[in-house]
Amino acid sequence: MSKPTPAESCSPPSQPAQALPDELHLLVEQHVQYVRSLDTRKDEYEYWLTEHLRLNGLYWGLTAVHLLGQPDALPRREVIDFVFSCVHENGGFGAAPGHDTHMLYTVSAVQIIATLDAFDELEERVDGGRKTVGKFIASLQERDTGTFAGDEWGETDTRFLYGALNALSLLHLLHLVDMDKAVEHIQACENFDGGYGTGPGAESHAGQVFTCLAALSIAGRLDLVDRDRLGGWLSDRQLPNGGLNGRPEKKEDVCYSWWVGSSLAMIDRLHWIDSNKLAKFILQSQDPDRGGITDRPGDMVDVYHTVFGLAGLSLIKHPGLMEVDPV
Amino acid sequence: MSRKPQNKLTPLSEDPKWEDVIPIPQEEGSAHPLASIAYAENYSEAMDYLRAVMATNEMSERVLELTERVIRMNPAHYTVWLYRARTLFTLNHDLYAEIAWLNPTALRHQKNYQIWHHRQTLINALDSADGEIPFLTQMFEKDSKNYHVWSYRQWLVKRFDLWDAGEIESVEELLKKDVRNNSAWNHRWFVVFGRPDTDAFKDEEIVKREIEFAKSQIRLAPQNQSPWSYLRGIIRQASLPLSSLREFAEEFAVFGKMDQVRSSHALALVADIYAEEPNGTAKATLALDMLAIRYDPIRVNYWEYKKKQLPPSSPVAAGT
Ligand SMILES: [Zn+2]
């Protein structure tokens, strides 16, 4: 799963969720309703203000209903039509029609296509099909450092590197990139505390740990990781209330249930955190009226925290959810 | 949210400057007049004009005004930033004026990262870092852990060779305000040990200075994870024995006084140190048990795992 900048996704609440009853269980129907409602809010100003995230949001919503066991909750044809309305001639995708191409949205597009098994449509509706898309992604690799840029402007980030490898593996086009260089780059991002950042020298951050591990996993090079040291750092992210933070001395946040949890799962250390406490924290962050999950109890729900809360629960085998692949 | 300034915006459709442009409405949902509030109408209208100028690839002063209007309402719209940058460079616009406009925008929108990418493009083109560090100090007054700002700062240090231009002093200032600022610790590591073409780990004086610094900061707040990671990182990279930290760690957690532990990080460290000693397994086991049961019980499985990694007890220590 790809991710936006953590900061963008963790927007401040504007409408607090209602208090929850003591007994906690997963509100499957409410969450499905919430995701379905997202695209019908076109008369709300906020809908338009988040247009630059639309394709990400669609992928998160789609993943959420899949995890909830209701894959048909979003209409397949409309989703696919929207995805292809975002494609540019160069094979990249923007967040919405009229938005510039970017790695993050291209990855989301490929993930949606894979989730809905729409590879035939990809060949029909995009000139050159999967090869054009693959070439666009591969063209963003920096040949000297091995990392990836998000767009022609050259900002690099291990998120883009992971996104590229993930999408190319779904397209069966991994051979288009210099894998050794990419792996070398990830190793250069390893910090003194065992974690990884957005680039060499950048502070360890659980979201970036996920992207680096998942990339190494796709490259078949998890053997390069000091599992005990990294597992120690990751498990130290759990706070007494059960929630996980993304960096030392930061607040707990539902989305790290996924970034930390899946990272631990990839290095076989998921049992180093307390799953029961984590499940309780996520369930407390549900909005029982509107559906959806917030970053922490009492805040406003959004689709990003909804999908990563669900994915976190799925990872720790909470009943009522489909199984999720940590990568 | 304060809506006042936006409400006073003149609609572009009434502005003679724009009378030659036919706005292009959003295809999807163009029938929706958004919410009826003026703020949303302004945004919707500005986007229609933006689509129109982008369709003709217009790069002009009025495009700068238009993109500013959109950014003020929605600073996270990445495409509008890129179009603005393109326009600035095409027009050979005064980039210092752009920076002056950007500063308050960045201070207002702390969580936005497009601003930092934009800034990097401009400063790179200007080829000068003048005024940047003071501005970042201002940013850190609002949020001293802002990841985008720290990433930008690292780029700045590398790009303009600012390694010795007061970075360590800045870090110390920030740590004086909040010794738990993990971002500041990371930056210290970056400027001390991350310099290209130098190996500070081979410089005994630097290594000693950094170890002493970390120790002094731990004494201020023993349960603070960052300086412990820093300390262990140095020991590891400089290939020093872990046991060299024994005396220091035992200030906070010592065998025989396991009920008076002042830092779980110290206790974890003494456990590792005991584990390396001949016949140390029993002591290490006790330290790990104390972590699992009393000082860090949420990670009981982690501590149990560490126990399993210990070398087998010698016959004496095991009491057989
Ligand atoms: Zn979050």
mmCIF file with all atom_site columns, C-alpha atoms in Angstrom, chain A residues 200-201, chain B residues 158 163 186-198 200-201:
data_model
loop_
_atom_site.group_PDB
_atom_site.id
_atom_site.type_symbol
_atom_site.label_atom_id
_atom_site.label_alt_id
_atom_site.label_comp_id
_atom_site.label_asym_id
_atom_site.label_entity_id
_atom_site.label_seq_id
_atom_site.pdbx_PDB_ins_code
_atom_site.Cartn_x
_atom_site.Cartn_y
_atom_site.Cartn_z
_atom_site.occupancy
_atom_site.B_iso_or_equiv
_atom_site.pdbx_formal_charge
_atom_site.auth_seq_id
_atom_site.auth_comp_id
_atom_site.auth_asym_id
_atom_site.auth_atom_id
_atom_site.pdbx_PDB_model_num
ATOM 1  C CA . PRO A 1 200 ? 20.206 9.170  3.588  1.00 0.00 ? 200 PRO A CA 1
ATOM 2  C CA . GLY A 1 201 ? 20.539 11.063 6.889  1.00 0.00 ? 201 GLY A CA 1
ATOM 3  C CA . LYS B 2 158 ? 24.585 19.647 1.796  1.00 0.00 ? 158 LYS B CA 1
ATOM 4  C CA . TRP B 2 163 ? 28.426 21.858 7.977  1.00 0.00 ? 163 TRP B CA 1
ATOM 5  C CA . ASN B 2 186 ? 19.037 13.017 14.228 1.00 0.00 ? 186 ASN B CA 1
ATOM 6  C CA . HIS B 2 187 ? 20.298 16.306 12.810 1.00 0.00 ? 187 HIS B CA 1
ATOM 7  C CA . ARG B 2 188 ? 23.223 16.294 15.208 1.00 0.00 ? 188 ARG B CA 1
ATOM 8  C CA . TRP B 2 189 ? 24.190 12.855 13.947 1.00 0.00 ? 189 TRP B CA 1
ATOM 9  C CA . PHE B 2 190 ? 23.828 14.096 10.393 1.00 0.00 ? 190 PHE B CA 1
ATOM 10 C CA . VAL B 2 191 ? 26.145 17.095 10.820 1.00 0.00 ? 191 VAL B CA 1
ATOM 11 C CA . VAL B 2 192 ? 28.722 15.281 12.963 1.00 0.00 ? 192 VAL B CA 1
ATOM 12 C CA . PHE B 2 193 ? 28.871 11.871 11.333 1.00 0.00 ? 193 PHE B CA 1
ATOM 13 C CA . GLY B 2 194 ? 27.061 12.299 8.027  1.00 0.00 ? 194 GLY B CA 1
ATOM 14 C CA . ARG B 2 195 ? 29.540 14.590 6.304  1.00 0.00 ? 195 ARG B CA 1
ATOM 15 C CA . PRO B 2 196 ? 30.713 13.285 3.004  1.00 0.00 ? 196 PRO B CA 1
ATOM 16 C CA . ASP B 2 197 ? 34.379 12.351 2.687  1.00 0.00 ? 197 ASP B CA 1
ATOM 17 C CA . THR B 2 198 ? 35.073 12.433 6.418  1.00 0.00 ? 198 THR B CA 1
ATOM 18 C CA . ALA B 2 200 ? 34.309 11.228 12.285 1.00 0.00 ? 200 ALA B CA 1
ATOM 19 C CA . PHE B 2 201 ? 34.226 7.782  13.899 1.00 0.00 ? 201 PHE B CA 1
#
